[in-house]
Amino acid sequence: MSRYSRITGTGSFLPPKRVTNAELAAQLAAQGVETSDDWIVERTGIRARHFAERDVSTSDLGVHAARSALEAAGRKASEIDLIIVATSTPDMVFPSSATILQNKLGIAGCPAFDLQAVCSGFVYALTVADSMIKSGAASKALVVGAEVFSRILDFTDRTTCVLFGDGAGAVVLEASDTPGILSSDLHADGKHVEILCVPGTVYGGKVHGNPLLRMDGQAVFKLAVGVLEDAARAALAKAGRTEADIDWLVPHQANIRIMQGTAKKLKLPMDKLIVTVDQHGNTSAASIPLALDVAVRSGKIRKGDTLMLEGVGGGFTWGAVLLDF
Ligand code: ACO
């Protein structure tokens, strides 16, 4: 009998502090940085984002999302035998946020590691967990995307600081006799490092270089729509499915125009697109599991639906996962 993996529960968590565009614009204006609700909504679709308080870490957000996914799956933390946390804003340089989250869940022993693929982190992590389950290395995985992107934003740069937010999403992925995850398609191209990066690093006890996010938004935009279409088509082809089989497109929530552009290229009606970017902003690796959980809990996504998850981010990295929910 073939061994597959299937999502059995989803969860998410947003830090309570919600900042609307108007509130952010007022804060920025006090520092001489000019922006407006109109500009942000028109160019990105974002209306609000959540920011974590200073003493809240990625693993703090992640553990809330993880507990909620475990509850939805009807599983105890002690049953989990693999933890992967996709993040670019870990609690520490080391150890991984996954090990810290594991301890916060009150469990020990199972492998736990972080995966760094920026905004593609969740589709990468889901693919790795799927492979480990199929190989027999794990049978009940916790796959988390969690970020405190507010820590790496340059609040003097209006072209980036209005785009991002903090949050976490999680799924429990379990071994199953039936799929589950149907196919995935992952890619990276390191020649695009410069268009989206946080170039600073820790060296000799000090931060060397700029530790804040830098982005060439237009270059990212142009690359994103093309690669997302390619990855989605490749995932469909691997599974022997077509666009018509997709019930819901759950894309990385960066910019409504990129999401609509991808849906259009895949000939999907806009009402098959899950959108949370308006309320969350871009939460990087957390955005896909957050959007997934919101759509599941609102009753939009139902058991048996076919989902296309897809992400694109710094590196450049990109990828898609096709699954039966
Ligand atoms: N408020 C007001 N004006 C602004 C703001 C702002 N927050 N930001 C930029 N502007 C101005 C610019 O200065 C420019 O002014 P100018 O014409 O006088 O020079 C004007 O608005 C237009 O700027 P553009 O950069 O051309 O605006 P564009 O329509 O390309 O939108 C944006 C910019 C939103 C960043 C867009 O390019 C984009 O979404 N790119 C993709 C970003 C993305 O998806 N990143 C994440 C993917 S990976 C990851 O998530 C880590």
mmCIF file of C-alpha atoms and ligand atoms in Angstrom:
data_model
loop_
_atom_site.group_PDB
_atom_site.id
_atom_site.type_symbol
_atom_site.label_atom_id
_atom_site.label_comp_id
_atom_site.label_asym_id
_atom_site.label_seq_id
_atom_site.Cartn_x
_atom_site.Cartn_y
_atom_site.Cartn_z
ATOM 1 C CA MET A 1 0.000 0.000 0.000
ATOM 2 C CA SER A 2 1.333 3.461 -0.882
ATOM 3 C CA ARG A 3 2.096 5.928 1.861
ATOM 4 C CA TYR A 4 0.979 9.524 1.493
ATOM 5 C CA SER A 5 0.654 12.578 3.713
ATOM 6 C CA ARG A 6 -2.484 14.572 4.471
ATOM 7 C CA ILE A 7 -3.257 17.754 6.411
ATOM 8 C CA THR A 8 -5.412 16.825 9.398
ATOM 9 C CA GLY A 9 -5.565 20.181 11.180
ATOM 10 C CA THR A 10 -4.783 23.852 10.645
ATOM 11 C CA GLY A 11 -4.156 26.701 13.071
ATOM 12 C CA SER A 12 -2.971 30.282 13.126
ATOM 13 C CA PHE A 13 -2.191 33.148 15.431
ATOM 14 C CA LEU A 14 -1.884 36.905 15.027
ATOM 15 C CA PRO A 15 -0.368 39.168 17.667
ATOM 16 C CA PRO A 16 -3.182 41.317 19.113
ATOM 17 C CA LYS A 17 -1.787 44.700 18.047
ATOM 18 C CA ARG A 18 -3.498 45.559 14.733
ATOM 19 C CA VAL A 19 -2.203 48.584 12.852
ATOM 20 C CA THR A 20 -4.332 50.058 10.066
ATOM 21 C CA ASN A 21 -2.826 51.888 7.110
ATOM 22 C CA ALA A 22 -4.056 55.194 8.523
ATOM 23 C CA GLU A 23 -2.424 54.475 11.896
ATOM 24 C CA LEU A 24 0.829 53.428 10.238
ATOM 25 C CA ALA A 25 0.762 56.499 7.968
ATOM 26 C CA ALA A 26 0.314 58.751 11.029
ATOM 27 C CA GLN A 27 3.258 57.084 12.829
ATOM 28 C CA LEU A 28 5.445 57.398 9.746
ATOM 29 C CA ALA A 29 4.428 61.036 9.185
ATOM 30 C CA ALA A 30 5.771 61.846 12.655
ATOM 31 C CA GLN A 31 9.181 60.661 11.347
ATOM 32 C CA GLY A 32 8.850 62.632 8.110
ATOM 33 C CA VAL A 33 7.940 59.578 5.979
ATOM 34 C CA GLU A 34 4.960 60.215 3.717
ATOM 35 C CA THR A 35 2.441 57.546 2.744
ATOM 36 C CA SER A 36 -1.325 57.129 2.724
ATOM 37 C CA ASP A 37 -4.089 54.561 3.094
ATOM 38 C CA ASP A 38 -5.098 55.246 -0.526
ATOM 39 C CA TRP A 39 -1.619 54.520 -1.914
ATOM 40 C CA ILE A 40 -1.177 51.320 0.111
ATOM 41 C CA VAL A 41 -4.651 49.947 -0.728
ATOM 42 C CA GLU A 42 -4.414 50.796 -4.413
ATOM 43 C CA ARG A 43 -0.913 49.371 -5.002
ATOM 44 C CA THR A 44 -1.016 46.376 -2.658
ATOM 45 C CA GLY A 45 -4.538 45.613 -1.384
ATOM 46 C CA ILE A 46 -3.248 45.850 2.211
ATOM 47 C CA ARG A 47 -5.504 47.616 4.757
ATOM 48 C CA ALA A 48 -3.991 46.473 8.066
ATOM 49 C CA ARG A 49 -1.285 44.287 9.560
ATOM 50 C CA HIS A 50 -0.442 42.957 13.034
ATOM 51 C CA PHE A 51 2.781 43.784 14.871
ATOM 52 C CA ALA A 52 4.161 41.718 17.747
ATOM 53 C CA GLU A 53 5.213 43.425 20.963
ATOM 54 C CA ARG A 54 8.975 43.682 21.599
ATOM 55 C CA ASP A 55 9.146 40.701 23.961
ATOM 56 C CA VAL A 56 7.213 38.346 21.634
ATOM 57 C CA SER A 57 9.251 36.004 19.445
ATOM 58 C CA THR A 58 8.620 33.874 16.374
ATOM 59 C CA SER A 59 8.338 30.736 18.523
ATOM 60 C CA ASP A 60 5.772 32.489 20.768
ATOM 61 C CA LEU A 61 3.533 33.157 17.747
ATOM 62 C CA GLY A 62 4.308 29.732 16.299
ATOM 63 C CA VAL A 63 3.414 27.800 19.427
ATOM 64 C CA HIS A 64 -0.073 29.366 19.538
ATOM 65 C CA ALA A 65 -0.644 28.414 15.890
ATOM 66 C CA ALA A 66 0.756 24.928 16.545
ATOM 67 C CA ARG A 67 -1.546 24.320 19.536
ATOM 68 C CA SER A 68 -4.539 25.383 17.509
ATOM 69 C CA ALA A 69 -3.554 23.060 14.605
ATOM 70 C CA LEU A 70 -3.063 20.176 17.059
ATOM 71 C CA GLU A 71 -6.494 20.786 18.540
ATOM 72 C CA ALA A 72 -8.080 20.859 15.074
ATOM 73 C CA ALA A 73 -6.335 17.575 14.221
ATOM 74 C CA GLY A 74 -7.400 16.000 17.527
ATOM 75 C CA ARG A 75 -3.760 15.265 18.353
ATOM 76 C CA LYS A 76 -1.654 15.736 21.460
ATOM 77 C CA ALA A 77 1.737 17.434 21.165
ATOM 78 C CA SER A 78 3.309 14.206 22.459
ATOM 79 C CA GLU A 79 2.164 12.391 19.276
ATOM 80 C CA ILE A 80 4.187 14.700 17.002
ATOM 81 C CA ASP A 81 7.368 13.120 15.610
ATOM 82 C CA LEU A 82 8.694 15.954 13.404
ATOM 83 C CA ILE A 83 8.675 19.752 13.720
ATOM 84 C CA ILE A 84 9.651 22.110 10.903
ATOM 85 C CA VAL A 85 9.434 25.870 11.366
ATOM 86 C CA ALA A 86 9.691 27.987 8.230
ATOM 87 C CA THR A 87 10.993 31.407 9.219
ATOM 88 C CA SER A 88 13.414 34.161 8.255
ATOM 89 C CA THR A 89 13.068 35.903 11.607
ATOM 90 C CA PRO A 90 14.170 33.215 14.094
ATOM 91 C CA ASP A 91 14.261 33.843 17.859
ATOM 92 C CA MET A 92 18.051 33.497 17.925
ATOM 93 C CA VAL A 93 20.987 32.895 15.579
ATOM 94 C CA PHE A 94 20.853 29.397 17.080
ATOM 95 C CA PRO A 95 19.339 27.119 18.256
ATOM 96 C CA SER A 96 16.463 26.912 15.815
ATOM 97 C CA SER A 97 13.060 28.374 16.623
ATOM 98 C CA ALA A 98 11.748 24.839 16.008
ATOM 99 C CA THR A 99 13.613 23.468 19.038
ATOM 100 C CA ILE A 100 12.427 26.409 21.164
ATOM 101 C CA LEU A 101 8.861 25.815 19.984
ATOM 102 C CA GLN A 102 9.225 22.096 20.709
ATOM 103 C CA ASN A 103 10.161 22.883 24.314
ATOM 104 C CA LYS A 104 7.254 25.351 24.616
ATOM 105 C CA LEU A 105 4.952 22.522 23.512
ATOM 106 C CA GLY A 106 6.370 20.476 26.402
ATOM 107 C CA ILE A 107 7.748 17.698 24.227
ATOM 108 C CA ALA A 108 11.250 16.383 23.479
ATOM 109 C CA GLY A 109 12.998 13.835 21.328
ATOM 110 C CA CYS A 110 11.514 14.295 17.871
ATOM 111 C CA PRO A 111 13.616 16.032 15.201
ATOM 112 C CA ALA A 112 12.995 19.778 14.995
ATOM 113 C CA PHE A 113 14.590 22.249 12.615
ATOM 114 C CA ASP A 114 14.069 25.600 10.893
ATOM 115 C CA LEU A 115 13.764 25.992 7.166
ATOM 116 C CA GLN A 116 14.795 29.245 5.531
ATOM 117 C CA ALA A 117 13.273 29.996 2.144
ATOM 118 C CA VAL A 118 11.770 33.397 3.063
ATOM 119 C CA CYS A 119 8.236 33.719 1.661
ATOM 120 C CA SER A 120 8.420 30.295 -0.011
ATOM 121 C CA GLY A 121 9.320 28.768 3.350
ATOM 122 C CA PHE A 122 5.969 27.125 3.987
ATOM 123 C CA VAL A 123 5.699 25.353 0.624
ATOM 124 C CA TYR A 124 9.316 24.218 1.049
ATOM 125 C CA ALA A 125 8.628 22.985 4.606
ATOM 126 C CA LEU A 126 5.448 21.186 3.594
ATOM 127 C CA THR A 127 7.328 19.442 0.783
ATOM 128 C CA VAL A 128 10.125 18.328 3.124
ATOM 129 C CA ALA A 129 7.620 17.052 5.706
ATOM 130 C CA ASP A 130 5.685 15.219 2.949
ATOM 131 C CA SER A 131 8.908 13.554 1.760
ATOM 132 C CA MET A 132 9.879 12.519 5.296
ATOM 133 C CA ILE A 133 6.417 11.058 5.879
ATOM 134 C CA LYS A 134 6.451 9.199 2.547
ATOM 135 C CA SER A 135 9.898 7.780 3.345
ATOM 136 C CA GLY A 136 8.720 6.545 6.740
ATOM 137 C CA ALA A 137 11.018 8.924 8.672
ATOM 138 C CA ALA A 138 8.000 10.604 10.286
ATOM 139 C CA SER A 139 4.294 9.996 10.609
ATOM 140 C CA LYS A 140 2.826 13.053 12.363
ATOM 141 C CA ALA A 141 4.530 16.316 11.498
ATOM 142 C CA LEU A 142 3.933 19.828 12.701
ATOM 143 C CA VAL A 143 4.710 22.296 9.922
ATOM 144 C CA VAL A 144 4.752 25.908 11.051
ATOM 145 C CA GLY A 145 5.325 29.226 9.279
ATOM 146 C CA ALA A 146 6.013 32.023 11.773
ATOM 147 C CA GLU A 147 7.508 35.487 11.454
ATOM 148 C CA VAL A 148 8.144 38.743 13.264
ATOM 149 C CA PHE A 149 8.975 40.659 10.086
ATOM 150 C CA SER A 150 8.389 43.986 11.876
ATOM 151 C CA ARG A 151 11.863 43.445 13.456
ATOM 152 C CA ILE A 152 13.640 43.689 10.112
ATOM 153 C CA LEU A 153 11.686 46.568 8.562
ATOM 154 C CA ASP A 154 13.253 49.937 7.837
ATOM 155 C CA PHE A 155 10.543 52.344 8.994
ATOM 156 C CA THR A 156 12.221 55.165 7.076
ATOM 157 C CA ASP A 157 11.671 53.305 3.777
ATOM 158 C CA ARG A 158 8.050 53.715 2.711
ATOM 159 C CA THR A 159 8.519 51.388 -0.255
ATOM 160 C CA THR A 160 8.885 48.377 2.077
ATOM 161 C CA CYS A 161 7.706 49.103 5.642
ATOM 162 C CA VAL A 162 4.031 49.369 4.685
ATOM 163 C CA LEU A 163 3.990 45.886 3.152
ATOM 164 C CA PHE A 164 4.768 43.448 5.957
ATOM 165 C CA GLY A 165 3.266 42.115 9.183
ATOM 166 C CA ASP A 166 3.777 39.493 11.901
ATOM 167 C CA GLY A 167 1.922 36.224 12.475
ATOM 168 C CA ALA A 168 2.015 32.438 12.400
ATOM 169 C CA GLY A 169 0.202 29.539 10.788
ATOM 170 C CA ALA A 170 0.572 25.801 11.245
ATOM 171 C CA VAL A 171 -0.652 22.459 9.973
ATOM 172 C CA VAL A 172 -0.511 18.914 11.275
ATOM 173 C CA LEU A 173 0.543 16.643 8.406
ATOM 174 C CA GLU A 174 -0.041 12.940 8.945
ATOM 175 C CA ALA A 175 0.726 9.687 7.151
ATOM 176 C CA SER A 176 -2.281 8.438 5.209
ATOM 177 C CA ASP A 177 -3.294 5.642 2.840
ATOM 178 C CA THR A 178 -4.745 8.242 0.466
ATOM 179 C CA PRO A 179 -3.336 11.586 -0.699
ATOM 180 C CA GLY A 180 -3.216 14.323 0.712
ATOM 181 C CA ILE A 181 -0.373 16.045 -0.940
ATOM 182 C CA LEU A 182 -0.504 15.244 -4.653
ATOM 183 C CA SER A 183 2.626 16.956 -5.940
ATOM 184 C CA SER A 184 5.015 19.814 -5.375
ATOM 185 C CA ASP A 185 7.400 21.849 -7.453
ATOM 186 C CA LEU A 186 10.206 23.853 -5.809
ATOM 187 C CA HIS A 187 12.848 26.141 -7.278
ATOM 188 C CA ALA A 188 15.531 28.672 -6.401
ATOM 189 C CA ASP A 189 17.779 31.030 -8.356
ATOM 190 C CA GLY A 190 20.466 32.700 -6.268
ATOM 191 C CA LYS A 191 21.381 35.272 -8.882
ATOM 192 C CA HIS A 192 18.442 37.356 -7.664
ATOM 193 C CA VAL A 193 19.724 37.695 -4.076
ATOM 194 C CA GLU A 194 20.067 41.469 -4.389
ATOM 195 C CA ILE A 195 16.459 42.286 -5.300
ATOM 196 C CA LEU A 196 15.108 41.110 -1.951
ATOM 197 C CA CYS A 197 17.368 40.626 1.063
ATOM 198 C CA VAL A 198 18.398 41.568 4.573
ATOM 199 C CA PRO A 199 22.105 41.871 3.849
ATOM 200 C CA GLY A 200 23.404 42.292 7.420
ATOM 201 C CA THR A 201 25.062 39.555 9.440
ATOM 202 C CA VAL A 202 26.467 39.030 12.936
ATOM 203 C CA TYR A 203 30.248 39.164 12.994
ATOM 204 C CA GLY A 204 32.572 39.406 15.997
ATOM 205 C CA GLY A 205 29.765 40.400 18.341
ATOM 206 C CA LYS A 206 28.423 43.167 16.112
ATOM 207 C CA VAL A 207 25.954 43.499 13.278
ATOM 208 C CA HIS A 208 27.836 44.021 10.037
ATOM 209 C CA GLY A 209 25.999 45.502 7.074
ATOM 210 C CA ASN A 210 22.368 46.577 6.944
ATOM 211 C CA PRO A 211 20.155 44.333 9.124
ATOM 212 C CA LEU A 212 16.959 45.687 7.539
ATOM 213 C CA LEU A 213 14.922 44.483 4.570
ATOM 214 C CA ARG A 214 15.769 45.895 1.152
ATOM 215 C CA MET A 215 13.658 45.242 -1.918
ATOM 216 C CA ASP A 216 13.468 46.245 -5.555
ATOM 217 C CA GLY A 217 9.660 45.964 -5.631
ATOM 218 C CA GLN A 218 9.225 46.190 -9.382
ATOM 219 C CA ALA A 219 11.877 43.550 -10.098
ATOM 220 C CA VAL A 220 10.242 41.230 -7.543
ATOM 221 C CA PHE A 221 6.816 41.896 -9.032
ATOM 222 C CA LYS A 222 7.904 41.046 -12.590
ATOM 223 C CA LEU A 223 9.586 37.794 -11.559
ATOM 224 C CA ALA A 224 6.827 36.690 -9.179
ATOM 225 C CA VAL A 225 3.856 36.333 -11.536
ATOM 226 C CA GLY A 226 5.783 34.310 -14.140
ATOM 227 C CA VAL A 227 7.424 31.855 -11.757
ATOM 228 C CA LEU A 228 4.226 31.296 -9.781
ATOM 229 C CA GLU A 229 2.359 30.344 -12.932
ATOM 230 C CA ASP A 230 5.162 27.989 -13.996
ATOM 231 C CA ALA A 231 5.323 26.279 -10.585
ATOM 232 C CA ALA A 232 1.546 25.849 -10.397
ATOM 233 C CA ARG A 233 1.436 24.348 -13.912
ATOM 234 C CA ALA A 234 4.337 22.011 -13.117
ATOM 235 C CA ALA A 235 2.635 20.807 -9.912
ATOM 236 C CA LEU A 236 -0.599 20.175 -11.849
ATOM 237 C CA ALA A 237 1.263 18.256 -14.569
ATOM 238 C CA LYS A 238 3.081 16.077 -12.001
ATOM 239 C CA ALA A 239 -0.262 15.128 -10.455
ATOM 240 C CA GLY A 240 -2.012 14.620 -13.817
ATOM 241 C CA ARG A 241 -4.511 17.369 -12.993
ATOM 242 C CA THR A 242 -5.572 20.579 -14.711
ATOM 243 C CA GLU A 243 -6.461 24.119 -13.612
ATOM 244 C CA ALA A 244 -10.124 23.071 -13.695
ATOM 245 C CA ASP A 245 -9.441 20.725 -10.763
ATOM 246 C CA ILE A 246 -8.368 23.568 -8.444
ATOM 247 C CA ASP A 247 -11.066 24.518 -5.938
ATOM 248 C CA TRP A 248 -8.963 27.114 -4.138
ATOM 249 C CA LEU A 249 -5.753 28.994 -4.894
ATOM 250 C CA VAL A 250 -3.994 29.782 -1.599
ATOM 251 C CA PRO A 251 -1.075 31.964 -2.662
ATOM 252 C CA HIS A 252 1.580 33.748 -0.652
ATOM 253 C CA GLN A 253 -0.097 36.964 0.445
ATOM 254 C CA ALA A 254 2.288 39.709 -0.724
ATOM 255 C CA ASN A 255 0.306 41.920 -3.042
ATOM 256 C CA ILE A 256 -3.261 41.516 -4.317
ATOM 257 C CA ARG A 257 -2.129 42.440 -7.834
ATOM 258 C CA ILE A 258 0.408 39.576 -7.941
ATOM 259 C CA MET A 259 -2.234 37.163 -6.619
ATOM 260 C CA GLN A 260 -4.861 38.279 -9.123
ATOM 261 C CA GLY A 261 -2.254 38.161 -11.928
ATOM 262 C CA THR A 262 -1.433 34.537 -11.095
ATOM 263 C CA ALA A 263 -5.096 33.536 -10.831
ATOM 264 C CA LYS A 264 -5.738 35.132 -14.226
ATOM 265 C CA LYS A 265 -2.828 33.282 -15.835
ATOM 266 C CA LEU A 266 -4.209 30.033 -14.424
ATOM 267 C CA LYS A 267 -7.647 31.021 -15.771
ATOM 268 C CA LEU A 268 -9.139 30.796 -12.285
ATOM 269 C CA PRO A 269 -12.075 33.015 -11.360
ATOM 270 C CA MET A 270 -11.216 35.531 -8.625
ATOM 271 C CA ASP A 271 -13.706 33.909 -6.245
ATOM 272 C CA LYS A 272 -11.384 30.858 -6.078
ATOM 273 C CA LEU A 273 -8.611 33.022 -4.667
ATOM 274 C CA ILE A 274 -8.085 33.059 -0.884
ATOM 275 C CA VAL A 275 -7.211 36.621 0.146
ATOM 276 C CA THR A 276 -6.009 37.674 3.600
ATOM 277 C CA VAL A 277 -3.342 40.179 2.535
ATOM 278 C CA ASP A 278 -5.878 42.968 3.172
ATOM 279 C CA GLN A 279 -5.929 42.126 6.902
ATOM 280 C CA HIS A 280 -2.469 40.585 7.473
ATOM 281 C CA GLY A 281 -0.100 42.296 5.035
ATOM 282 C CA ASN A 282 2.788 40.115 3.916
ATOM 283 C CA THR A 283 3.738 37.779 6.780
ATOM 284 C CA SER A 284 6.358 35.946 4.685
ATOM 285 C CA ALA A 285 6.558 32.226 5.608
ATOM 286 C CA ALA A 286 3.437 32.569 7.786
ATOM 287 C CA SER A 287 1.193 33.939 5.063
ATOM 288 C CA ILE A 288 0.107 30.705 3.342
ATOM 289 C CA PRO A 289 -0.749 28.696 6.495
ATOM 290 C CA LEU A 290 -2.444 31.783 7.957
ATOM 291 C CA ALA A 291 -4.577 32.212 4.827
ATOM 292 C CA LEU A 292 -5.292 28.475 4.770
ATOM 293 C CA ASP A 293 -6.455 28.431 8.389
ATOM 294 C CA VAL A 294 -8.635 31.536 7.982
ATOM 295 C CA ALA A 295 -10.302 29.969 4.924
ATOM 296 C CA VAL A 296 -10.798 26.610 6.673
ATOM 297 C CA ARG A 297 -12.278 28.173 9.814
ATOM 298 C CA SER A 298 -14.576 30.452 7.822
ATOM 299 C CA GLY A 299 -15.981 27.368 6.072
ATOM 300 C CA LYS A 300 -14.721 28.331 2.590
ATOM 301 C CA ILE A 301 -12.252 25.452 2.304
ATOM 302 C CA ARG A 302 -13.857 22.098 3.046
ATOM 303 C CA LYS A 303 -12.594 18.571 3.383
ATOM 304 C CA GLY A 304 -11.986 17.048 -0.046
ATOM 305 C CA ASP A 305 -11.323 20.375 -1.799
ATOM 306 C CA THR A 306 -8.293 20.555 -4.093
ATOM 307 C CA LEU A 307 -5.913 23.343 -3.109
ATOM 308 C CA MET A 308 -2.991 24.959 -4.887
ATOM 309 C CA LEU A 309 -0.597 26.534 -2.379
ATOM 310 C CA GLU A 310 2.160 28.655 -3.902
ATOM 311 C CA GLY A 311 4.848 30.982 -2.710
ATOM 312 C CA VAL A 312 7.632 33.196 -3.939
ATOM 313 C CA GLY A 313 10.279 34.998 -1.945
ATOM 314 C CA GLY A 314 13.835 36.101 -1.362
ATOM 315 C CA GLY A 315 16.608 33.994 -2.782
ATOM 316 C CA PHE A 316 14.866 33.952 -5.218
ATOM 317 C CA THR A 317 12.846 30.930 -4.153
ATOM 318 C CA TRP A 318 9.475 29.784 -5.405
ATOM 319 C CA GLY A 319 7.250 26.752 -5.440
ATOM 320 C CA ALA A 320 3.796 25.223 -5.400
ATOM 321 C CA VAL A 321 2.091 22.347 -3.583
ATOM 322 C CA LEU A 322 -1.084 20.731 -4.927
ATOM 323 C CA LEU A 323 -3.167 18.822 -2.388
ATOM 324 C CA ASP A 324 -6.515 17.308 -1.629
ATOM 325 C CA PHE A 325 -7.560 18.753 1.689
HETATM 326 N N1 ACO B 1 3.424 55.490 -0.043
HETATM 327 C C1 ACO B 1 3.341 56.446 -0.996
HETATM 328 N N2 ACO B 1 4.085 56.429 -2.109
HETATM 329 C C2 ACO B 1 4.953 55.413 -2.263
HETATM 330 C C3 ACO B 1 5.074 54.392 -1.317
HETATM 331 C C4 ACO B 1 4.286 54.466 -0.165
HETATM 332 N N3 ACO B 1 4.311 53.534 0.811
HETATM 333 N N4 ACO B 1 6.009 53.523 -1.743
HETATM 334 C C5 ACO B 1 6.441 53.972 -2.926
HETATM 335 N N5 ACO B 1 5.809 55.121 -3.241
HETATM 336 C C6 ACO B 1 5.973 55.935 -4.432
HETATM 337 C C7 ACO B 1 7.311 55.759 -5.070
HETATM 338 O O1 ACO B 1 8.270 56.589 -4.463
HETATM 339 C C8 ACO B 1 7.007 56.174 -6.498
HETATM 340 O O2 ACO B 1 7.015 57.587 -6.551
HETATM 341 P P1 ACO B 1 7.632 58.343 -7.851
HETATM 342 O O3 ACO B 1 6.764 57.882 -8.987
HETATM 343 O O4 ACO B 1 7.464 59.759 -7.475
HETATM 344 O O5 ACO B 1 9.034 57.864 -7.939
HETATM 345 C C9 ACO B 1 5.591 55.712 -6.714
HETATM 346 O O6 ACO B 1 5.028 55.509 -5.413
HETATM 347 C C10 ACO B 1 5.469 54.423 -7.492
HETATM 348 O O7 ACO B 1 6.395 53.473 -6.967
HETATM 349 P P2 ACO B 1 6.544 52.054 -7.618
HETATM 350 O O8 ACO B 1 7.653 51.337 -6.937
HETATM 351 O O9 ACO B 1 6.573 52.181 -9.105
HETATM 352 O O10 ACO B 1 5.151 51.413 -7.199
HETATM 353 P P3 ACO B 1 4.578 50.026 -7.622
HETATM 354 O O11 ACO B 1 3.264 50.210 -8.243
HETATM 355 O O12 ACO B 1 5.595 49.162 -8.305
HETATM 356 O O13 ACO B 1 4.284 49.362 -6.206
HETATM 357 C C11 ACO B 1 5.193 47.716 -4.716
HETATM 358 C C12 ACO B 1 5.372 49.095 -5.317
HETATM 359 C C13 ACO B 1 3.897 47.672 -3.944
HETATM 360 C C14 ACO B 1 6.353 47.427 -3.760
HETATM 361 C C15 ACO B 1 5.149 46.694 -5.857
HETATM 362 O O14 ACO B 1 6.233 46.870 -6.724
HETATM 363 C C16 ACO B 1 5.157 45.292 -5.353
HETATM 364 O O15 ACO B 1 4.213 44.824 -4.748
HETATM 365 N N6 ACO B 1 6.220 44.526 -5.652
HETATM 366 C C17 ACO B 1 6.322 43.167 -5.224
HETATM 367 C C18 ACO B 1 6.631 43.151 -3.791
HETATM 368 C C19 ACO B 1 6.467 41.788 -3.229
HETATM 369 O O16 ACO B 1 5.596 41.054 -3.601
HETATM 370 N N7 ACO B 1 7.328 41.499 -2.292
HETATM 371 C C20 ACO B 1 7.257 40.356 -1.562
HETATM 372 C C21 ACO B 1 7.574 39.072 -2.306
HETATM 373 S S1 ACO B 1 8.690 38.102 -1.500
HETATM 374 C C22 ACO B 1 8.515 38.316 0.091
HETATM 375 O O17 ACO B 1 7.394 38.386 0.474
HETATM 376 C C23 ACO B 1 9.674 38.436 1.041
#
